[in-house]
Amino acid sequence: MAPKDNMDDLRQKTIDVAPHIKKEQQQVFVSRHQPALFYNGQTIPLNGEREYILGRDRATCDIIINDARASRQHAKIFSRDGRYFIQDLGSLNGVFVNRERIRQPLGLLPGDEIVVPPKKLLFVLHDQQYQDKPERFVTSPGKPKSQFSGVLHALRIVDLIQLLNSTAQSGTLTIQDHERRPAKLQFVRGEIKSARYLNKTREEAVYALLTIRDGSFEFLREDIEMPPEPIETGTISMLLEGCRQADERPPELTA
């Protein structure tokens, strides 16, 4: 049967293929580096052969923005010559990409933050992976895993962490700074429970990595076992303290 162009069929494809492939391989990627939107805790793969309307009209929109401040048909995402663009469809409250209101169709890069007031979306690259053999930190063997990635060119780390926190994500966030030095955060239901960056761990690692301005990120959604000594400080409290420290740090000491 030929695949259809809607998101339900993409999800079903992942479910249907898994029982067959797990007999032969340990891991299989159903899709790799596919453009997608991360919205409301879900990753929505994008098909370059169709357009996606964002808005609050359930009858005509592909991605529902369930808020009265959104227009019935607020924005459109489409692909031209292999690149994705977003366009404001004459909305009252506008469309913002990386905190700037757009006035004409704008090309998107992985890691761009899109705001259809008041909702936030991330334009990312998405991998869908089926795993058959359990690994460290995985508590649900055989469960599909997915990851998304992007570039820290305009997206701030604090905004990325807030998005993972507000949507109660569990998984591992890996960040590389502009010198390709890795940072690793593990989330359990939206809360950071372990952190490592440079020679720092726990809260101090979180405070330090908030100074990263350029680099890349990858988030792997998976079930995480609680570390033996988890961070007890709330994620939002750490972000507030980290931002305070960053504001007080001399510019030359910023990563």
mmCIF file of N, CA and C in Angstrom, residues 100-209:
data_model
loop_
_atom_site.group_PDB
_atom_site.id
_atom_site.type_symbol
_atom_site.label_atom_id
_atom_site.label_comp_id
_atom_site.label_asym_id
_atom_site.label_seq_id
_atom_site.Cartn_x
_atom_site.Cartn_y
_atom_site.Cartn_z
ATOM 1 N N GLU A 100 11.532 37.830 16.623
ATOM 2 C CA GLU A 100 11.303 38.939 15.703
ATOM 3 C C GLU A 100 10.091 38.637 14.835
ATOM 4 N N ARG A 101 9.200 39.644 14.707
ATOM 5 C CA ARG A 101 7.985 39.452 13.909
ATOM 6 C C ARG A 101 8.349 39.409 12.430
ATOM 7 N N ILE A 102 7.778 38.458 11.712
ATOM 8 C CA ILE A 102 8.075 38.339 10.289
ATOM 9 C C ILE A 102 7.048 39.132 9.488
ATOM 10 N N ARG A 103 7.497 39.703 8.378
ATOM 11 C CA ARG A 103 6.631 40.506 7.511
ATOM 12 C C ARG A 103 6.442 39.866 6.149
ATOM 13 N N GLN A 104 7.259 38.864 5.853
ATOM 14 C CA GLN A 104 7.182 38.153 4.587
ATOM 15 C C GLN A 104 7.646 36.725 4.826
ATOM 16 N N PRO A 105 7.439 35.819 3.851
ATOM 17 C CA PRO A 105 7.877 34.439 4.070
ATOM 18 C C PRO A 105 9.349 34.387 4.451
ATOM 19 N N LEU A 106 9.645 33.576 5.465
ATOM 20 C CA LEU A 106 10.996 33.504 6.018
ATOM 21 C C LEU A 106 11.478 32.066 5.998
ATOM 22 N N GLY A 107 12.699 31.846 5.496
ATOM 23 C CA GLY A 107 13.294 30.519 5.509
ATOM 24 C C GLY A 107 13.652 30.090 6.915
ATOM 25 N N LEU A 108 13.421 28.826 7.220
ATOM 26 C CA LEU A 108 13.658 28.293 8.560
ATOM 27 C C LEU A 108 14.940 27.482 8.606
ATOM 28 N N LEU A 109 15.625 27.560 9.744
ATOM 29 C CA LEU A 109 16.811 26.757 10.008
ATOM 30 C C LEU A 109 16.556 25.886 11.233
ATOM 31 N N PRO A 110 17.140 24.681 11.278
ATOM 32 C CA PRO A 110 16.934 23.827 12.453
ATOM 33 C C PRO A 110 17.341 24.541 13.740
ATOM 34 N N GLY A 111 16.434 24.575 14.694
ATOM 35 C CA GLY A 111 16.656 25.287 15.937
ATOM 36 C C GLY A 111 15.913 26.601 16.021
ATOM 37 N N ASP A 112 15.261 27.023 14.935
ATOM 38 C CA ASP A 112 14.490 28.263 14.975
ATOM 39 C C ASP A 112 13.284 28.108 15.895
ATOM 40 N N GLU A 113 13.065 29.140 16.700
ATOM 41 C CA GLU A 113 11.911 29.184 17.585
ATOM 42 C C GLU A 113 10.801 29.978 16.911
ATOM 43 N N ILE A 114 9.643 29.363 16.764
ATOM 44 C CA ILE A 114 8.479 29.997 16.144
ATOM 45 C C ILE A 114 7.456 30.271 17.236
ATOM 46 N N VAL A 115 6.923 31.475 17.250
ATOM 47 C CA VAL A 115 5.857 31.799 18.190
ATOM 48 C C VAL A 115 4.632 32.223 17.404
ATOM 49 N N VAL A 116 3.562 31.464 17.573
ATOM 50 C CA VAL A 116 2.216 31.861 17.138
ATOM 51 C C VAL A 116 1.496 32.196 18.437
ATOM 52 N N PRO A 117 1.471 33.495 18.769
ATOM 53 C CA PRO A 117 1.077 33.884 20.142
ATOM 54 C C PRO A 117 -0.168 33.163 20.634
ATOM 55 N N PRO A 118 -0.055 32.586 21.853
ATOM 56 C CA PRO A 118 1.103 32.595 22.753
ATOM 57 C C PRO A 118 1.928 31.320 22.685
ATOM 58 N N LYS A 119 1.705 30.467 21.679
ATOM 59 C CA LYS A 119 2.308 29.140 21.645
ATOM 60 C C LYS A 119 3.674 29.157 20.977
ATOM 61 N N LYS A 120 4.588 28.318 21.504
ATOM 62 C CA LYS A 120 5.924 28.180 20.957
ATOM 63 C C LYS A 120 6.074 26.842 20.245
ATOM 64 N N LEU A 121 6.776 26.881 19.109
ATOM 65 C CA LEU A 121 7.134 25.692 18.364
ATOM 66 C C LEU A 121 8.615 25.778 18.024
ATOM 67 N N LEU A 122 9.254 24.633 17.850
ATOM 68 C CA LEU A 122 10.631 24.593 17.374
ATOM 69 C C LEU A 122 10.664 23.914 16.012
ATOM 70 N N PHE A 123 11.393 24.508 15.079
ATOM 71 C CA PHE A 123 11.676 23.840 13.806
ATOM 72 C C PHE A 123 12.967 23.057 14.000
ATOM 73 N N VAL A 124 12.914 21.735 13.816
ATOM 74 C CA VAL A 124 14.033 20.864 14.155
ATOM 75 C C VAL A 124 14.234 19.824 13.060
ATOM 76 N N LEU A 125 15.315 19.071 13.200
ATOM 77 C CA LEU A 125 15.518 17.857 12.419
ATOM 78 C C LEU A 125 15.196 16.683 13.323
ATOM 79 N N HIS A 126 14.484 15.705 12.782
ATOM 80 C CA HIS A 126 13.900 14.647 13.598
ATOM 81 C C HIS A 126 14.381 13.290 13.115
ATOM 82 N N ASP A 127 14.786 12.439 14.068
ATOM 83 C CA ASP A 127 15.077 11.034 13.791
ATOM 84 C C ASP A 127 14.075 10.190 14.550
ATOM 85 N N GLN A 128 13.488 9.200 13.893
ATOM 86 C CA GLN A 128 12.606 8.244 14.570
ATOM 87 C C GLN A 128 13.319 6.910 14.605
ATOM 88 N N GLN A 129 13.502 6.374 15.785
ATOM 89 C CA GLN A 129 14.307 5.175 15.977
ATOM 90 C C GLN A 129 13.494 4.124 16.723
ATOM 91 N N TYR A 130 13.583 2.886 16.242
ATOM 92 C CA TYR A 130 12.979 1.778 16.985
ATOM 93 C C TYR A 130 14.101 0.990 17.639
ATOM 94 N N GLN A 131 14.017 0.791 18.929
ATOM 95 C CA GLN A 131 15.063 0.078 19.666
ATOM 96 C C GLN A 131 14.499 -1.202 20.256
ATOM 97 N N ASP A 132 15.202 -2.295 19.999
ATOM 98 C CA ASP A 132 14.746 -3.584 20.493
ATOM 99 C C ASP A 132 15.519 -4.043 21.723
ATOM 100 N N LYS A 133 16.776 -3.640 21.830
ATOM 101 C CA LYS A 133 17.618 -4.115 22.922
ATOM 102 C C LYS A 133 17.787 -3.031 23.973
ATOM 103 N N PRO A 134 17.562 -3.320 25.247
ATOM 104 C CA PRO A 134 17.666 -2.287 26.270
ATOM 105 C C PRO A 134 19.085 -1.775 26.419
ATOM 106 N N GLU A 135 19.189 -0.467 26.740
ATOM 107 C CA GLU A 135 20.460 0.181 27.006
ATOM 108 C C GLU A 135 20.429 0.778 28.396
ATOM 109 N N ARG A 136 21.562 1.323 28.789
ATOM 110 C CA ARG A 136 21.605 2.097 30.014
ATOM 111 C C ARG A 136 20.647 3.271 29.908
ATOM 112 N N PHE A 137 19.978 3.565 30.991
ATOM 113 C CA PHE A 137 19.009 4.644 31.141
ATOM 114 C C PHE A 137 17.657 4.343 30.498
ATOM 115 N N VAL A 138 17.517 3.259 29.737
ATOM 116 C CA VAL A 138 16.241 2.971 29.090
ATOM 117 C C VAL A 138 15.458 2.001 29.967
ATOM 118 N N THR A 139 14.251 2.379 30.350
ATOM 119 C CA THR A 139 13.455 1.531 31.238
ATOM 120 C C THR A 139 12.310 0.838 30.522
ATOM 121 N N SER A 140 12.111 1.167 29.239
ATOM 122 C CA SER A 140 11.039 0.537 28.473
ATOM 123 C C SER A 140 11.607 -0.077 27.200
ATOM 124 N N PRO A 141 12.266 -1.239 27.264
ATOM 125 C CA PRO A 141 12.840 -1.864 26.075
ATOM 126 C C PRO A 141 11.768 -2.088 25.016
ATOM 127 N N GLY A 142 12.149 -1.926 23.751
ATOM 128 C CA GLY A 142 11.218 -2.142 22.664
ATOM 129 C C GLY A 142 10.333 -0.963 22.378
ATOM 130 N N LYS A 143 10.482 0.127 23.116
ATOM 131 C CA LYS A 143 9.664 1.304 22.899
ATOM 132 C C LYS A 143 10.300 2.193 21.838
ATOM 133 N N PRO A 144 9.518 2.723 20.868
ATOM 134 C CA PRO A 144 10.105 3.622 19.891
ATOM 135 C C PRO A 144 10.716 4.833 20.590
ATOM 136 N N LYS A 145 11.894 5.263 20.078
ATOM 137 C CA LYS A 145 12.531 6.444 20.608
ATOM 138 C C LYS A 145 12.663 7.454 19.471
ATOM 139 N N SER A 146 12.630 8.719 19.796
ATOM 140 C CA SER A 146 12.800 9.739 18.772
ATOM 141 C C SER A 146 13.720 10.810 19.298
ATOM 142 N N GLN A 147 14.356 11.511 18.379
ATOM 143 C CA GLN A 147 15.226 12.585 18.769
ATOM 144 C C GLN A 147 15.073 13.727 17.788
ATOM 145 N N PHE A 148 15.354 14.930 18.245
ATOM 146 C CA PHE A 148 15.372 16.060 17.339
ATOM 147 C C PHE A 148 16.585 16.907 17.640
ATOM 148 N N SER A 149 17.007 17.672 16.656
ATOM 149 C CA SER A 149 18.255 18.405 16.785
ATOM 150 C C SER A 149 18.146 19.736 16.066
ATOM 151 N N GLY A 150 19.086 20.622 16.389
ATOM 152 C CA GLY A 150 19.108 21.928 15.760
ATOM 153 C C GLY A 150 20.384 22.667 16.111
ATOM 154 N N VAL A 151 20.440 23.922 15.669
ATOM 155 C CA VAL A 151 21.613 24.757 15.848
ATOM 156 C C VAL A 151 21.282 25.893 16.802
ATOM 157 N N LEU A 152 22.225 26.188 17.687
ATOM 158 C CA LEU A 152 22.042 27.299 18.625
ATOM 159 C C LEU A 152 22.582 28.578 17.995
ATOM 160 N N HIS A 153 21.853 29.086 17.015
ATOM 161 C CA HIS A 153 22.276 30.343 16.395
ATOM 162 C C HIS A 153 21.432 31.508 16.892
ATOM 163 N N ALA A 154 20.182 31.274 17.113
ATOM 164 C CA ALA A 154 19.300 32.307 17.668
ATOM 165 C C ALA A 154 18.510 31.776 18.853
ATOM 166 N N LEU A 155 18.253 30.472 18.852
ATOM 167 C CA LEU A 155 17.559 29.851 19.979
ATOM 168 C C LEU A 155 18.444 29.893 21.215
ATOM 169 N N ARG A 156 17.903 30.384 22.316
ATOM 170 C CA ARG A 156 18.642 30.426 23.573
ATOM 171 C C ARG A 156 18.436 29.116 24.328
ATOM 172 N N ILE A 157 19.500 28.666 24.994
ATOM 173 C CA ILE A 157 19.405 27.416 25.743
ATOM 174 C C ILE A 157 18.323 27.496 26.805
ATOM 175 N N VAL A 158 18.194 28.652 27.438
ATOM 176 C CA VAL A 158 17.175 28.790 28.481
ATOM 177 C C VAL A 158 15.782 28.560 27.907
ATOM 178 N N ASP A 159 15.542 29.022 26.675
ATOM 179 C CA ASP A 159 14.232 28.806 26.054
ATOM 180 C C ASP A 159 14.016 27.345 25.710
ATOM 181 N N LEU A 160 15.070 26.675 25.248
ATOM 182 C CA LEU A 160 14.958 25.253 24.934
ATOM 183 C C LEU A 160 14.647 24.446 26.192
ATOM 184 N N ILE A 161 15.350 24.737 27.287
ATOM 185 C CA ILE A 161 15.110 24.012 28.535
ATOM 186 C C ILE A 161 13.705 24.301 29.060
ATOM 187 N N GLN A 162 13.260 25.544 28.974
ATOM 188 C CA GLN A 162 11.901 25.877 29.406
ATOM 189 C C GLN A 162 10.867 25.105 28.616
ATOM 190 N N LEU A 163 11.105 24.943 27.317
ATOM 191 C CA LEU A 163 10.157 24.209 26.482
ATOM 192 C C LEU A 163 10.102 22.743 26.889
ATOM 193 N N LEU A 164 11.244 22.134 27.150
ATOM 194 C CA LEU A 164 11.264 20.742 27.599
ATOM 195 C C LEU A 164 10.621 20.598 28.973
ATOM 196 N N ASN A 165 10.812 21.612 29.827
ATOM 197 C CA ASN A 165 10.213 21.590 31.159
ATOM 198 C C ASN A 165 8.696 21.732 31.094
ATOM 199 N N SER A 166 8.221 22.672 30.298
ATOM 200 C CA SER A 166 6.780 22.954 30.264
ATOM 201 C C SER A 166 5.985 21.825 29.628
ATOM 202 N N THR A 167 6.652 20.999 28.797
ATOM 203 C CA THR A 167 5.963 19.869 28.162
ATOM 204 C C THR A 167 6.304 18.543 28.835
ATOM 205 N N ALA A 168 6.957 18.614 30.023
ATOM 206 C CA ALA A 168 7.221 17.439 30.862
ATOM 207 C C ALA A 168 7.936 16.323 30.102
ATOM 208 N N GLN A 169 9.000 16.674 29.402
ATOM 209 C CA GLN A 169 9.744 15.696 28.618
ATOM 210 C C GLN A 169 10.693 14.878 29.481
ATOM 211 N N SER A 170 10.862 13.626 29.111
ATOM 212 C CA SER A 170 11.881 12.764 29.700
ATOM 213 C C SER A 170 12.857 12.374 28.598
ATOM 214 N N GLY A 171 14.150 12.523 28.895
ATOM 215 C CA GLY A 171 15.140 12.176 27.893
ATOM 216 C C GLY A 171 16.458 12.866 28.168
ATOM 217 N N THR A 172 17.341 12.839 27.174
ATOM 218 C CA THR A 172 18.691 13.361 27.300
ATOM 219 C C THR A 172 18.915 14.488 26.313
ATOM 220 N N LEU A 173 19.300 15.639 26.824
ATOM 221 C CA LEU A 173 19.653 16.790 25.996
ATOM 222 C C LEU A 173 21.172 16.887 25.941
ATOM 223 N N THR A 174 21.729 16.783 24.738
ATOM 224 C CA THR A 174 23.166 16.918 24.527
ATOM 225 C C THR A 174 23.419 18.212 23.774
ATOM 226 N N ILE A 175 24.336 19.011 24.279
ATOM 227 C CA ILE A 175 24.672 20.302 23.685
ATOM 228 C C ILE A 175 26.161 20.317 23.394
ATOM 229 N N GLN A 176 26.540 20.867 22.246
ATOM 230 C CA GLN A 176 27.942 21.130 21.943
ATOM 231 C C GLN A 176 28.128 22.630 21.808
ATOM 232 N N ASP A 177 29.092 23.196 22.538
ATOM 233 C CA ASP A 177 29.337 24.618 22.402
ATOM 234 C C ASP A 177 30.164 24.895 21.148
ATOM 235 N N HIS A 178 30.545 26.154 20.926
ATOM 236 C CA HIS A 178 31.224 26.523 19.688
ATOM 237 C C HIS A 178 32.610 25.889 19.567
ATOM 238 N N GLU A 179 33.149 25.381 20.666
ATOM 239 C CA GLU A 179 34.410 24.650 20.636
ATOM 240 C C GLU A 179 34.195 23.140 20.645
ATOM 241 N N ARG A 180 32.945 22.728 20.429
ATOM 242 C CA ARG A 180 32.551 21.319 20.362
ATOM 243 C C ARG A 180 32.753 20.596 21.682
ATOM 244 N N ARG A 181 32.706 21.332 22.769
ATOM 245 C CA ARG A 181 32.762 20.727 24.098
ATOM 246 C C ARG A 181 31.349 20.318 24.491
ATOM 247 N N PRO A 182 31.163 19.061 24.937
ATOM 248 C CA PRO A 182 29.804 18.567 25.165
ATOM 249 C C PRO A 182 29.262 18.934 26.542
ATOM 250 N N ALA A 183 27.958 19.127 26.580
ATOM 251 C CA ALA A 183 27.196 19.237 27.825
ATOM 252 C C ALA A 183 26.061 18.224 27.754
ATOM 253 N N LYS A 184 25.690 17.674 28.907
ATOM 254 C CA LYS A 184 24.655 16.645 28.925
ATOM 255 C C LYS A 184 23.713 16.886 30.088
ATOM 256 N N LEU A 185 22.416 16.937 29.766
ATOM 257 C CA LEU A 185 21.367 17.081 30.772
ATOM 258 C C LEU A 185 20.398 15.924 30.623
ATOM 259 N N GLN A 186 19.955 15.371 31.748
ATOM 260 C CA GLN A 186 18.940 14.332 31.713
ATOM 261 C C GLN A 186 17.681 14.828 32.422
ATOM 262 N N PHE A 187 16.562 14.683 31.723
ATOM 263 C CA PHE A 187 15.273 15.166 32.195
ATOM 264 C C PHE A 187 14.383 13.997 32.579
ATOM 265 N N VAL A 188 13.677 14.165 33.684
ATOM 266 C CA VAL A 188 12.627 13.224 34.082
ATOM 267 C C VAL A 188 11.357 14.052 34.280
ATOM 268 N N ARG A 189 10.392 13.835 33.412
ATOM 269 C CA ARG A 189 9.116 14.565 33.438
ATOM 270 C C ARG A 189 9.346 16.083 33.526
ATOM 271 N N GLY A 190 10.265 16.560 32.707
ATOM 272 C CA GLY A 190 10.488 17.994 32.585
ATOM 273 C C GLY A 190 11.494 18.579 33.558
ATOM 274 N N GLU A 191 11.928 17.808 34.549
ATOM 275 C CA GLU A 191 12.872 18.323 35.539
ATOM 276 C C GLU A 191 14.278 17.776 35.275
ATOM 277 N N ILE A 192 15.272 18.659 35.343
ATOM 278 C CA ILE A 192 16.662 18.233 35.176
ATOM 279 C C ILE A 192 17.091 17.455 36.416
ATOM 280 N N LYS A 193 17.550 16.226 36.206
ATOM 281 C CA LYS A 193 17.966 15.383 37.330
ATOM 282 C C LYS A 193 19.463 15.105 37.340
ATOM 283 N N SER A 194 20.144 15.326 36.239
ATOM 284 C CA SER A 194 21.609 15.245 36.223
ATOM 285 C C SER A 194 22.117 16.184 35.148
ATOM 286 N N ALA A 195 23.324 16.708 35.358
ATOM 287 C CA ALA A 195 23.905 17.675 34.426
ATOM 288 C C ALA A 195 25.419 17.590 34.498
ATOM 289 N N ARG A 196 26.058 17.761 33.333
ATOM 290 C CA ARG A 196 27.519 17.759 33.268
ATOM 291 C C ARG A 196 27.956 18.670 32.122
ATOM 292 N N TYR A 197 28.899 19.550 32.419
ATOM 293 C CA TYR A 197 29.481 20.421 31.399
ATOM 294 C C TYR A 197 30.862 20.857 31.865
ATOM 295 N N LEU A 198 31.864 20.651 30.993
ATOM 296 C CA LEU A 198 33.252 20.922 31.341
ATOM 297 C C LEU A 198 33.605 20.118 32.592
ATOM 298 N N ASN A 199 34.114 20.766 33.621
ATOM 299 C CA ASN A 199 34.456 20.056 34.847
ATOM 300 C C ASN A 199 33.387 20.227 35.917
ATOM 301 N N LYS A 200 32.209 20.640 35.518
ATOM 302 C CA LYS A 200 31.142 20.932 36.472
ATOM 303 C C LYS A 200 30.045 19.887 36.370
ATOM 304 N N THR A 201 29.349 19.682 37.496
ATOM 305 C CA THR A 201 28.215 18.768 37.535
ATOM 306 C C THR A 201 27.060 19.439 38.276
ATOM 307 N N ARG A 202 25.909 18.785 38.220
ATOM 308 C CA ARG A 202 24.716 19.209 38.947
ATOM 309 C C ARG A 202 24.365 20.671 38.639
ATOM 310 N N GLU A 203 23.958 21.445 39.650
ATOM 311 C CA GLU A 203 23.484 22.812 39.419
ATOM 312 C C GLU A 203 24.543 23.697 38.772
ATOM 313 N N GLU A 204 25.805 23.522 39.189
ATOM 314 C CA GLU A 204 26.867 24.361 38.638
ATOM 315 C C GLU A 204 27.045 24.128 37.142
ATOM 316 N N ALA A 205 26.817 22.911 36.690
ATOM 317 C CA ALA A 205 26.892 22.627 35.253
ATOM 318 C C ALA A 205 25.767 23.341 34.506
ATOM 319 N N VAL A 206 24.570 23.348 35.092
ATOM 320 C CA VAL A 206 23.439 24.046 34.459
ATOM 321 C C VAL A 206 23.746 25.533 34.348
ATOM 322 N N TYR A 207 24.227 26.135 35.431
ATOM 323 C CA TYR A 207 24.540 27.562 35.404
ATOM 324 C C TYR A 207 25.585 27.868 34.328
ATOM 325 N N ALA A 208 26.586 26.991 34.197
ATOM 326 C CA ALA A 208 27.662 27.240 33.242
ATOM 327 C C ALA A 208 27.185 27.117 31.800
ATOM 328 N N LEU A 209 26.360 26.105 31.519
ATOM 329 C CA LEU A 209 25.982 25.895 30.122
ATOM 330 C C LEU A 209 24.996 26.947 29.626
#
